[in-house]
XYZ file of C-alpha atoms in Angstrom:
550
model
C 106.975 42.449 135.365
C 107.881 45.650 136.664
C 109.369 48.800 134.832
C 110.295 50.333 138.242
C 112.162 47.036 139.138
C 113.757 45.909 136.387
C 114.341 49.024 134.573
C 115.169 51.201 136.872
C 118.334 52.250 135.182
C 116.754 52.591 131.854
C 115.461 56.133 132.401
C 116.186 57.323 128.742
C 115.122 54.418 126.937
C 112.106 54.241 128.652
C 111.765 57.955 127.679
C 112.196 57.181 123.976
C 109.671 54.106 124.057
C 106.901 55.869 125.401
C 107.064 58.737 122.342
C 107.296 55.900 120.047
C 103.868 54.393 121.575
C 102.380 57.740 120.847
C 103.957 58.687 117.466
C 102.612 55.074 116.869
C 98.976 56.058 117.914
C 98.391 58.840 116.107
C 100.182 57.037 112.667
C 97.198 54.569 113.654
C 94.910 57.574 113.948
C 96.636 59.185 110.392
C 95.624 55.848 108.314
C 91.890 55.726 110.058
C 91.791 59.000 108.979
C 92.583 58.235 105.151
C 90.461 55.471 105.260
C 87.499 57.161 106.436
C 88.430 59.710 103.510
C 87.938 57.038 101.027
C 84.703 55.979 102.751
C 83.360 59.751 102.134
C 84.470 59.953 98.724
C 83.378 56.502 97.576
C 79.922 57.315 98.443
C 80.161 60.862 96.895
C 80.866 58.996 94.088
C 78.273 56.438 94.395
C 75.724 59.712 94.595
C 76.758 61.586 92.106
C 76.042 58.556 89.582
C 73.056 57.715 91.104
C 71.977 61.809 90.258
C 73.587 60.815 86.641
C 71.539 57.906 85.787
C 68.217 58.931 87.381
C 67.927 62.392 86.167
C 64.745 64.304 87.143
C 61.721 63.325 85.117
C 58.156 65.449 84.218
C 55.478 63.102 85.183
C 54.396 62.437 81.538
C 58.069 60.556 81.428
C 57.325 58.724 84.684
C 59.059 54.938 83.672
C 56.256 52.245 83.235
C 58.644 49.134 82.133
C 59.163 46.984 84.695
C 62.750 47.227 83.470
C 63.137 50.568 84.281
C 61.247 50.385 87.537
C 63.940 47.556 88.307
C 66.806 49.763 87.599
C 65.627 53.300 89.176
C 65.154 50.317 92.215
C 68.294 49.396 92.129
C 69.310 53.008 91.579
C 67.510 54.221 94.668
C 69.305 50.760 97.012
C 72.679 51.917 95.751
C 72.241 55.643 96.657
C 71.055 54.330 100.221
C 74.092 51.774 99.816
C 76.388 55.430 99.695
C 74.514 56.244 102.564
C 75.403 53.655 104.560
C 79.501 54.267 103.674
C 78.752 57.591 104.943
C 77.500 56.040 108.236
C 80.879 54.377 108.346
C 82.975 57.095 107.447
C 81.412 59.122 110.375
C 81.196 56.499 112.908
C 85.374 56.163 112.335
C 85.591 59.598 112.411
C 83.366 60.001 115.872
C 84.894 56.860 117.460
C 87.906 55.776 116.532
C 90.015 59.170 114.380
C 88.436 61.781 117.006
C 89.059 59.141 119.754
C 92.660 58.815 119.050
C 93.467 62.533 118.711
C 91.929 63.195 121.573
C 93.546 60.519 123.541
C 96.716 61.463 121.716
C 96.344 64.590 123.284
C 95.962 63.348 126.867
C 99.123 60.616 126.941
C 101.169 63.707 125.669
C 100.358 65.708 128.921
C 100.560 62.434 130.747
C 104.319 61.436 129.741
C 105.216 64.685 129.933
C 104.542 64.967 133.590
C 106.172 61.816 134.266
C 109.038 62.672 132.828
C 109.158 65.706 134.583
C 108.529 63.967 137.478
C 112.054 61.955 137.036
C 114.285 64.437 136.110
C 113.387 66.164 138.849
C 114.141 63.737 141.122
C 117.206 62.324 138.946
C 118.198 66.921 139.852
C 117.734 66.052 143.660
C 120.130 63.075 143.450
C 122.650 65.130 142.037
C 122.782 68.020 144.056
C 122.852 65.442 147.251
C 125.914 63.982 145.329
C 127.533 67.041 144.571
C 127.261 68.201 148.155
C 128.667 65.006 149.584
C 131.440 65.029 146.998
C 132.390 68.474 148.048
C 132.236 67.765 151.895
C 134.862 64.709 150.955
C 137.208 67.125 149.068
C 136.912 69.408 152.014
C 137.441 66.501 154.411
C 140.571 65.782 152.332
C 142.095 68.890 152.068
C 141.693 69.655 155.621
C 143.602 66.355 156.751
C 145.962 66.708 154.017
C 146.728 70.902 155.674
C 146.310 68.663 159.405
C 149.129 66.571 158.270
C 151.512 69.416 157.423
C 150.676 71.142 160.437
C 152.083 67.881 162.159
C 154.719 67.262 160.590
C 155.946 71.079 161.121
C 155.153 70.871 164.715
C 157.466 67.407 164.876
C 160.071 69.496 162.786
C 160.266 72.289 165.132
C 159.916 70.557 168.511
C 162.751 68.451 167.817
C 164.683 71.312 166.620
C 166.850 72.704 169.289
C 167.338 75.644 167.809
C 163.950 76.650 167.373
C 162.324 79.161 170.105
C 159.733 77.784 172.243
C 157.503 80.357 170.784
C 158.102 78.861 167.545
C 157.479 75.710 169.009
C 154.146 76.853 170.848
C 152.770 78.558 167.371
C 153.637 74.850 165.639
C 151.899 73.487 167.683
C 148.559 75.755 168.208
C 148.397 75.442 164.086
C 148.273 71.737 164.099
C 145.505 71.762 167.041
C 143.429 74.041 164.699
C 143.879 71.959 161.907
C 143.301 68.788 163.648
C 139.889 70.164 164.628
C 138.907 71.301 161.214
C 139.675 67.801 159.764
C 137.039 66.386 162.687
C 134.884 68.951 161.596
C 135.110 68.050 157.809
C 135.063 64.510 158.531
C 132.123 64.990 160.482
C 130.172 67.076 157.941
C 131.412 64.463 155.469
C 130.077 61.465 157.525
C 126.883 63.065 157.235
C 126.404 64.583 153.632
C 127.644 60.643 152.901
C 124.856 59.335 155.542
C 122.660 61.520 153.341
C 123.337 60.624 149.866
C 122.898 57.229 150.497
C 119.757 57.500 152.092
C 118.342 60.206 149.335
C 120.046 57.141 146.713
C 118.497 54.557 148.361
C 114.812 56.324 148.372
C 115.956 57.844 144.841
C 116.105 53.837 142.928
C 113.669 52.023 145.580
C 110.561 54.375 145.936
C 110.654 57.493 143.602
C 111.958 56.167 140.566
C 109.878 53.327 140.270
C 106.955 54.779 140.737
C 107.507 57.072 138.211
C 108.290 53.772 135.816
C 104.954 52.775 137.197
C 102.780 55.574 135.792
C 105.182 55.196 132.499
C 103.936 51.885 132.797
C 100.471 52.200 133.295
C 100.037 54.966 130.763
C 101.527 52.567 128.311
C 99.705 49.964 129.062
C 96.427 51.997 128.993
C 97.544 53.286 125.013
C 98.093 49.593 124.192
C 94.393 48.937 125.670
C 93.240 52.150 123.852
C 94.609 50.687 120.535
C 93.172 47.776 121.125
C 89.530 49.126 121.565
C 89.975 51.446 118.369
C 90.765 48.232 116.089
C 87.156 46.956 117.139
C 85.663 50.238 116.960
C 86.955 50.310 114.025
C 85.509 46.999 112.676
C 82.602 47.316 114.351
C 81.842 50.623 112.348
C 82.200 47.934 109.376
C 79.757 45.219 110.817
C 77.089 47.660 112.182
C 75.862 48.716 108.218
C 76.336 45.271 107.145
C 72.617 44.206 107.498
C 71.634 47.464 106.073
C 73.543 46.932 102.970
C 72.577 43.422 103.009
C 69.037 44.533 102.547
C 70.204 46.986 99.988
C 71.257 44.243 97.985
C 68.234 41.958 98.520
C 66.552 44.913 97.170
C 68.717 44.823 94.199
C 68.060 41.364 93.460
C 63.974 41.448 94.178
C 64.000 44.390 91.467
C 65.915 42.267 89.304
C 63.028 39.210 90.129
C 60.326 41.720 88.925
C 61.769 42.330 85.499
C 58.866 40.835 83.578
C 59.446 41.147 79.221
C 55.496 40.008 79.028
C 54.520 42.975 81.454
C 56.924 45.436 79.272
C 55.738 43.901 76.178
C 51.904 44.650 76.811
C 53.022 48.017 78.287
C 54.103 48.437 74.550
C 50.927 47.561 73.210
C 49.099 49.720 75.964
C 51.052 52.918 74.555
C 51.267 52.632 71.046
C 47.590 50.725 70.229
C 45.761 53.296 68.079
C 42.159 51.083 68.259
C 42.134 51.212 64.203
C 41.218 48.108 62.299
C 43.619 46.712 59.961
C 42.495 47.993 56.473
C 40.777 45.767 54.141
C 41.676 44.457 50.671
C 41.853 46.916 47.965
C 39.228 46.305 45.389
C 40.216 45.239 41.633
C 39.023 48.594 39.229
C 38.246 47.251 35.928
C 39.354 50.165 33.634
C 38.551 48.166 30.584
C 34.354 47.661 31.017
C 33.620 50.285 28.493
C 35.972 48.441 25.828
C 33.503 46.530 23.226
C 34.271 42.586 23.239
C 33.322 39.637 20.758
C 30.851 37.482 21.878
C 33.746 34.760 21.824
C 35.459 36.392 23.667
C 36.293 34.408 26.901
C 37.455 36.643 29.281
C 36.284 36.592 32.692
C 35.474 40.403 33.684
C 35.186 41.432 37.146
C 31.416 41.624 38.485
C 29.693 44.930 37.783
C 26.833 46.388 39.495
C 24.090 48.096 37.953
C 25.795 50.711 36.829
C 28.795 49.215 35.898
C 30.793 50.754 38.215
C 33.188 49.144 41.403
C 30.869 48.246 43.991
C 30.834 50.423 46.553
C 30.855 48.053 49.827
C 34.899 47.234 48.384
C 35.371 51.328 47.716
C 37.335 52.615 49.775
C 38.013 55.950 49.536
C 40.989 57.750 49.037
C 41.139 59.397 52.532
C 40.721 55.952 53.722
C 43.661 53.979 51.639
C 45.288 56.662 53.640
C 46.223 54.149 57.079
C 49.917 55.052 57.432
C 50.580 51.289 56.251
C 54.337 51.660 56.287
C 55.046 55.685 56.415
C 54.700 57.558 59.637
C 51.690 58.822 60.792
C 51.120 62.680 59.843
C 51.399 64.729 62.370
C 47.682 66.503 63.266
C 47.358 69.393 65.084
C 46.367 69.091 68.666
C 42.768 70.089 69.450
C 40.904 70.094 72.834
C 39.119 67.046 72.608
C 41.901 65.581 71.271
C 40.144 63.855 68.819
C 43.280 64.082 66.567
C 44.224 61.187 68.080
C 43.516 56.878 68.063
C 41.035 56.482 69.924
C 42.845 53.869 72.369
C 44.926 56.991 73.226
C 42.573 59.304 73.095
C 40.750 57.380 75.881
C 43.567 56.756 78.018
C 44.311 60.846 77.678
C 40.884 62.218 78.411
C 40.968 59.561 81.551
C 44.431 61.375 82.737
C 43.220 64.833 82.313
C 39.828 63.678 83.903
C 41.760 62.499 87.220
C 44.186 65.750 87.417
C 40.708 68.137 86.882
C 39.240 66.064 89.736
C 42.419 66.680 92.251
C 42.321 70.098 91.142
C 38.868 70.412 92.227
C 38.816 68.167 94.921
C 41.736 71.136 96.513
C 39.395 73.991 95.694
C 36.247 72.179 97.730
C 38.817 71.893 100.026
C 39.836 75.469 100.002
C 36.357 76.524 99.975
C 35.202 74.733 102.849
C 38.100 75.811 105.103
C 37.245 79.844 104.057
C 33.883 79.416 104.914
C 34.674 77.424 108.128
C 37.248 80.414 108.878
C 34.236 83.374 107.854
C 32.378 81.681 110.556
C 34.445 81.888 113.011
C 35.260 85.554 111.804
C 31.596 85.887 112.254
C 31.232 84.696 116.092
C 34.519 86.315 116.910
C 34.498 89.768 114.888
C 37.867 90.708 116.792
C 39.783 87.485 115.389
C 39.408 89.314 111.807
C 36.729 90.201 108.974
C 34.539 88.352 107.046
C 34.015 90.371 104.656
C 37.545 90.210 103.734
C 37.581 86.081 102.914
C 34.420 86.954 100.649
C 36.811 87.906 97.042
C 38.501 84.916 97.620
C 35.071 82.281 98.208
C 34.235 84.202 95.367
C 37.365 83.210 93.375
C 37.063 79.364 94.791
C 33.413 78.748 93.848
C 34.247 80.393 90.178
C 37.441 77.477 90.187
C 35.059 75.035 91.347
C 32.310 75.657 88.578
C 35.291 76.090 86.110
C 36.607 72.374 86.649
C 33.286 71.084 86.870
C 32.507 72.224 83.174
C 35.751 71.057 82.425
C 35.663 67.281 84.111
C 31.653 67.255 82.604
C 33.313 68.334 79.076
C 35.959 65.799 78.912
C 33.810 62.967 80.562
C 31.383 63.730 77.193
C 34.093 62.582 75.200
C 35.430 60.143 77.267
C 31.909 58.612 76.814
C 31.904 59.313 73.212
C 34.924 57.119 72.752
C 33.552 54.161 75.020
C 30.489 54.923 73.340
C 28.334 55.427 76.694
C 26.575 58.197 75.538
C 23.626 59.684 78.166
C 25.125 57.792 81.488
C 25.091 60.094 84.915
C 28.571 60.534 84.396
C 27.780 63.044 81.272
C 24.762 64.930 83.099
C 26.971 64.932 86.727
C 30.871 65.258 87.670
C 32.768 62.246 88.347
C 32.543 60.399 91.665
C 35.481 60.468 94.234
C 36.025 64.319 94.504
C 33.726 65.559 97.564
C 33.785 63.257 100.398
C 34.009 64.385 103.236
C 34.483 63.208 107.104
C 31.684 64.290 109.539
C 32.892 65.552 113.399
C 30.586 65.395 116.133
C 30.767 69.032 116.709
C 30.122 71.178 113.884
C 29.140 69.993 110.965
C 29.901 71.335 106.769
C 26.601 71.471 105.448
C 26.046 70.997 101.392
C 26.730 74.113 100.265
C 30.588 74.331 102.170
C 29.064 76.646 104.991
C 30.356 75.627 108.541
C 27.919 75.524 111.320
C 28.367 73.858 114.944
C 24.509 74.045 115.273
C 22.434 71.986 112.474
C 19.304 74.055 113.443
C 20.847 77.177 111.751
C 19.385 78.330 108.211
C 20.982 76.621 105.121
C 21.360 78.015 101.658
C 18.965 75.991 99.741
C 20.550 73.498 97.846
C 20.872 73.387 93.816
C 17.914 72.721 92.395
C 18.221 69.382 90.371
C 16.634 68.582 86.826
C 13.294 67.168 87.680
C 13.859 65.370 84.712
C 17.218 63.788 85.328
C 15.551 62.391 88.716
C 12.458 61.281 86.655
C 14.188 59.244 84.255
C 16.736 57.459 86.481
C 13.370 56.416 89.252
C 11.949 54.838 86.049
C 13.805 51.799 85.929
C 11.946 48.987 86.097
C 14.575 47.022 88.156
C 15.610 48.780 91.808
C 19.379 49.369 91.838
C 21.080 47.284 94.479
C 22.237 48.683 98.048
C 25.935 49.144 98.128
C 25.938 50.431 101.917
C 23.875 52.362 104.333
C 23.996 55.566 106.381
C 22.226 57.204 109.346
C 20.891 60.489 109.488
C 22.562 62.809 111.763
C 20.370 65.893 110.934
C 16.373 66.342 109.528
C 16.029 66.945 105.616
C 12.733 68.207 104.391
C 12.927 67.127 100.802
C 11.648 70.081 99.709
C 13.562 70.091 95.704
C 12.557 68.189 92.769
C 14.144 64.490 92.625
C 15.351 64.684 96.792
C 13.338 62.627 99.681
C 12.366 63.552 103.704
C 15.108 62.579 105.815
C 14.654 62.424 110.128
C 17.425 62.764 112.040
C 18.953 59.564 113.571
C 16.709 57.936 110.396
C 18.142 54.809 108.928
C 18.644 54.799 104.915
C 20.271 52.454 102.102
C 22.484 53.530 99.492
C 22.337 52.834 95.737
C 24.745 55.557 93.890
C 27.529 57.404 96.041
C 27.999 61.185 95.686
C 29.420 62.052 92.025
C 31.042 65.358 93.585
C 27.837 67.487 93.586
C 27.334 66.879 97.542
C 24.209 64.914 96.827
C 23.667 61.056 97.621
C 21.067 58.992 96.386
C 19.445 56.615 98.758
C 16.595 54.430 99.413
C 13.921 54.531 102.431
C 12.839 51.595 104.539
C 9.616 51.995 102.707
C 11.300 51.962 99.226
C 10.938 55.763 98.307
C 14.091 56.399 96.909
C 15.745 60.180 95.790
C 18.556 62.155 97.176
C 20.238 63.769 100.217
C 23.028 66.080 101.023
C 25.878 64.034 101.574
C 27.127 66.014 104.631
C 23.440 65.134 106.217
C 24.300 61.468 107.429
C 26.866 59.469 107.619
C 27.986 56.824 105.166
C 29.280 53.255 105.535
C 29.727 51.184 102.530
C 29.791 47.813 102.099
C 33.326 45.996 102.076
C 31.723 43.714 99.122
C 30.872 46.042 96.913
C 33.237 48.372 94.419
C 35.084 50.658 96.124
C 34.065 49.983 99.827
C 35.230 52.667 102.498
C 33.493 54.075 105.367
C 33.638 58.018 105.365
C 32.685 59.032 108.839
C-alpha cells in the first residue's frame, strides 16, 4: 500500500503521524536512557560495598581462613559482576540512547523537508487556482458588460428617434465588448487548460512522491526501532557468560570453604609449643609433727631429707602456665624470644624471607651500578663513574647489613628447631643470589660486569679454611642434585675452592646459599667450591627445588 495513492488527500494527518513516530522514538530513547541510569548506579552501588566489606588490609592481616578467602572471592566476582552492568550501561548508551538521538536528529531534518516539499507545491496549486478563478470572473464580467452593450445597441437601432450617430456609437461599444469577452474567454480557456493540468500533475506525480519519502522515512524509523530493541537486548545477552562465570566463581569459593582447613589454621596461630603442666605435688606440712608409734597414718614419701622431692617441685615461676588467666603481656625483644616457641619459629621464618627479598633487591641494585660504572668506564662521555661509587658504596654496606641480619635470625631460628652448627648458621640462606648468565658479558662473583672473562677479577672472599675442612670430612659423599658446565677457567687459588677449565663438566651437591659460591664435585671426585656466575647450572627436576638458572 501506497501513501501517495491512497492518501493523497490526507496531507495534514499524514503531517501529524510522522511527529508522533518521532516524539515516539525519542520517548523510546528517554526510557533507554533511564534504564541505562539504573545500570550505572546499580553497579556504583555494587562497588562501593564491595570497597565496604573488603577494606584495605596490612599484610600481617592478610585473611588465611578459607572462609574468608571464599568471601573476599566472592567479593572480588561481584565487583567484576558491577563491572559487567557497567559494560551494559555503556553499550545502551553507545548503541541504542546515542543511536536514537542521533537518528532523532536526522528524521527531524528529513520530515521537515518533506513537508516543505508539499506545501510548496500545495502554494503552486493555489496560485494556478487563483489565477484561473480570476480569468473566469473576468470572462464573466466582460460578457455580462458584452450583453449590455447589445442590448443598448438593439434599444437604439430600433429607436427611430435616435441619431444614426447614436446608433453607430451603440454599436462600435458592443463590437469592443464582444471582443473583450473572446479575449477573456480565451485567457480563461487557458488559465482553466492550466489548472487542470498543474492539478492533475499536483495529486498524480508531486504529491505522492512526497507521501513516498513520508513513507519511506517512516518506514525506515519503524526499522530503526526495531534494530534498537535488539541492540538493546543484545547489550543484555553479550555479559551474560561473563556474569555466568562470575557466579561459578561464587559458588567454587563457596566449594573451598573447608572448617578442618580453618580449624588447623587455628591451631597453626595460636599453638604456643608448651607442654601441658604436670600434677602439682602433695606438700606434707605436718612431717615435723611427732606421732605415736600406733599411729596409722599413711604419710607421704620423704626423701632423705625429708623434704618434697624435687623431680614433682615445680617451681613457682613454673606453676605460673596461664592455666585459665591470660597470658602476661612480655615486652618485645629482638629475638623475640618473649614468645612460644611455635610462634617464635613461624616469626623468625617471616622476617627471615622479607630480609632475603630485601637483599636479594640490593644484589640486584648492586649489580646493575656496577654493570652501569662499566659502561661509564668504556664510554666516559655517557657519564662518570666516579659518581655511581657513594651509592655501590651504600649498596654493599645494605648488603652486609641484611646478611648479619638473615645470619642473626637464622641462629635463632636454629636455636628453636634446635639445629645448632648447620651451614645455614655459618652462611646466608639459599634462594637470594641467582642469577641468569647471557652469552655476552658476563657478572662475575663480586657484582662487577665484564663482556670479556679474561679481564682481572677482584679476588673473591676468602672462606674459613675450617668451615671447608669440616664439611669435606664426611665420611659419606653428599648426593648430586644437578650439574653445570664451565663457561670460564677458575684457578682455585682460596682455601676450601677447586680448579675449574672452561667448557669443564662438574656435579653439584649444595646450591649457592647467597654468598655467590657453589659447591661442586669433579669427575675425579675432588670436591670444593666455585663462583656461581662461573658456569652454568641445571638442576635436577627430581630433586628439591629443581630449576635450571641459565
Amino acid at each position: 500500500m501506497s501513501w501517495g495513492t491512497d492518501l493523497w488527500d490526507q496531507f495534514d494527518n499524514l503531517d501529524k503521524h510522522t511527529q508522533w513516530g518521532i516524539d515516539f522514538l525519542e520517548r523510546y530513547a528517554k526510557f533507554v536512557k533511564e534504564r541505562l541510569e539504573i545500570e550505572q548506579t546499580y553497579a556504583k552501588q555494587l562497588r562501593n560495598l564491595v570497597k565496604k566489606y573488603c577494606p584495605k588490609r596490612s599484610k600481617d592481616d592478610e585473611p588465611r581462613f578459607t572462609s574468608c578467602l571464599s568471601f573476599y572471592s566472592i567479593l572480588n566476582e561481584l565487583n567484576d559482576y558491577a563491572g559487567q552492568r557497567e559494560v551494559v550501561a555503556e553499550e545502551m548508551g553507545h548503541r541504542v540512547y546515542g543511536e536514537l538521538m542521533r537518528y532523532s536528529q536526522d528524521l527531524k531534518a528529513e520530515r521537515k523537508q518533506h513537508l516543505q516539499e508539499g506545501r510548496k507545491a500545495q502554494q503552486y496549486l493555489d496560485h494556478c487556482w487563483k489565477q484561473m478563478d480570476n480569468s473566469k470572473k473576468k470572462f464573466e464580467r466582460e460578457c455580462k458588460e458584452a450583453e449590455k452593450a447589445q442590448l443598448s445597441y438593439e434599444r437604439l437601432d430600433n429607436d427611430i428617434n435616435a441619431t444614426k450617430s447614436e446608433v453607430e456609437k451603440a454599436k462600435s461599444q458592443l463590437y469592443l465588448r464582444t471582443h473583450m469577452a473572446d479575449e477573456s474567454k480565451n485567457e480563461y480557456a487557458a488559465q482553466l487548460q492550466n489548472f487542470n493540468s498543474e492539478q492533475w500533475k499536483h495529486f498524480n506525480v508531486n504529491m505522492p512522491q512526497i507521501f513516498k519519502n513520508l513513507q519511506d522515512m517512516d518506514e525506515r524509523r519503524t526499522v530503526k526501532l526495531g534494530e534498537t530493541y535488539r541492540s538493546f537486548a543484545e547489550a543484555e545477552r553479550k555479559v551474560i557468560p561473563i556474569i555466568s562465570k562470575c557466579l561459578e566463581g561464587m559458588v567454587t569459593a563457596a566449594k573451598n570453604v573447608d572448617e578442618r582447613r580453618d580449624s588447623a589454621i587455628v591451631v597453626e596461630s595460636f599453638k604456643s609449643g608448651f607442654e601441658p603442666p604436670g600434677d602439682f605435688p602433695f606438700e606434707d606440712y605436718s612431717q615435723n609433727i611427732q606421732r605415736t608409734g600406733s599411729d596409722g597414718t599413711i604419710g607421704t614419701p620423704k626423701n632423705e631429707s625429708g623434704k618434697p622431692d624435687p623431680k614433682h617441685t615445680i617451681s613457682k615461676a613454673k606453676n605460673k602456665l596461664w592455666l585459665f588467666g591470660k597470658k602476661p603481656k612480655a615486652p618485645t625483644v629482638e629475638d623475640l624470644s618473649h614468645l612460644p616457641p611455635e610462634q617464635r619459629r613461624k616469626k623468625l621464618q617471616q622476617r627471615i624471607d622479607e630480609l632475603n627479598r630485601e637483599l636479594q633487591k640490593e644484589i640486584d641494585q648492586r649489580d646493575a651500578l656496577n654493570k652501569m660504572k662499566d659502561v661509564y668506564e668504556k664510554n666516559p662521555q655517557m657519564g662518570d663513574p666516579a659518581s655511581l661509587q657513594p651509592k655501590i658504596s651504600e649498596t654493599m654496606c645494605n648488603i652486609e647489613r641484611l646478611r648479619s641480619e638473615i645470619h642473626k635470625n637464622e641462629s635463632w631460628l636454629s636455636e628453636v628447631e634446635g639445629k645448632q652448627g648447620s651451614r645455614g648458621d655459618r652462611r646466608p640462606s639459599a634462594d637470594v643470589n641467582h642469577h641468569h648468565h647471557a652469552p655476552h658479558g658476563r657478572e662475575s662473583p663480586e657484582g662487577s660486569y665484564t663482556d670479556d672473562h679474561s679481564q682481572e677479577h677482584r679476588s673473591p672472599p676468602q672462606p674459613d679454611p675450617h668451615e671447608f675442612d669440616d664439611e669435606f670430612d664426611d665420611d659419606d659423599p653428599l648426593p648430586a642434585i644437578g650439574h653445570c658446565k664451565a663457561l670460564y677457567s677458575f684457578d682455585g687459588s682460596n682455601e676450601g675452592t677447586v680448579v675449574m677449565k672452561e667448557d669443564e663438566v662438574l656435579y653439584i651437591i649444595e646450591e649457592d646459599k647467597g654468598d655467590g659460591w657453589t659447591r661442586v664435585r669433579k669427575q675425579t671426585g675432588e670436591e670444593g667450591y666455585v663462583p656461581t656466575l662461573y658456569v652454568e647450572i641445571t638442576m635436577e627436576r627430581n630433586s628439591k627445588g629443581a630449576v635450571t638458572y641459565i
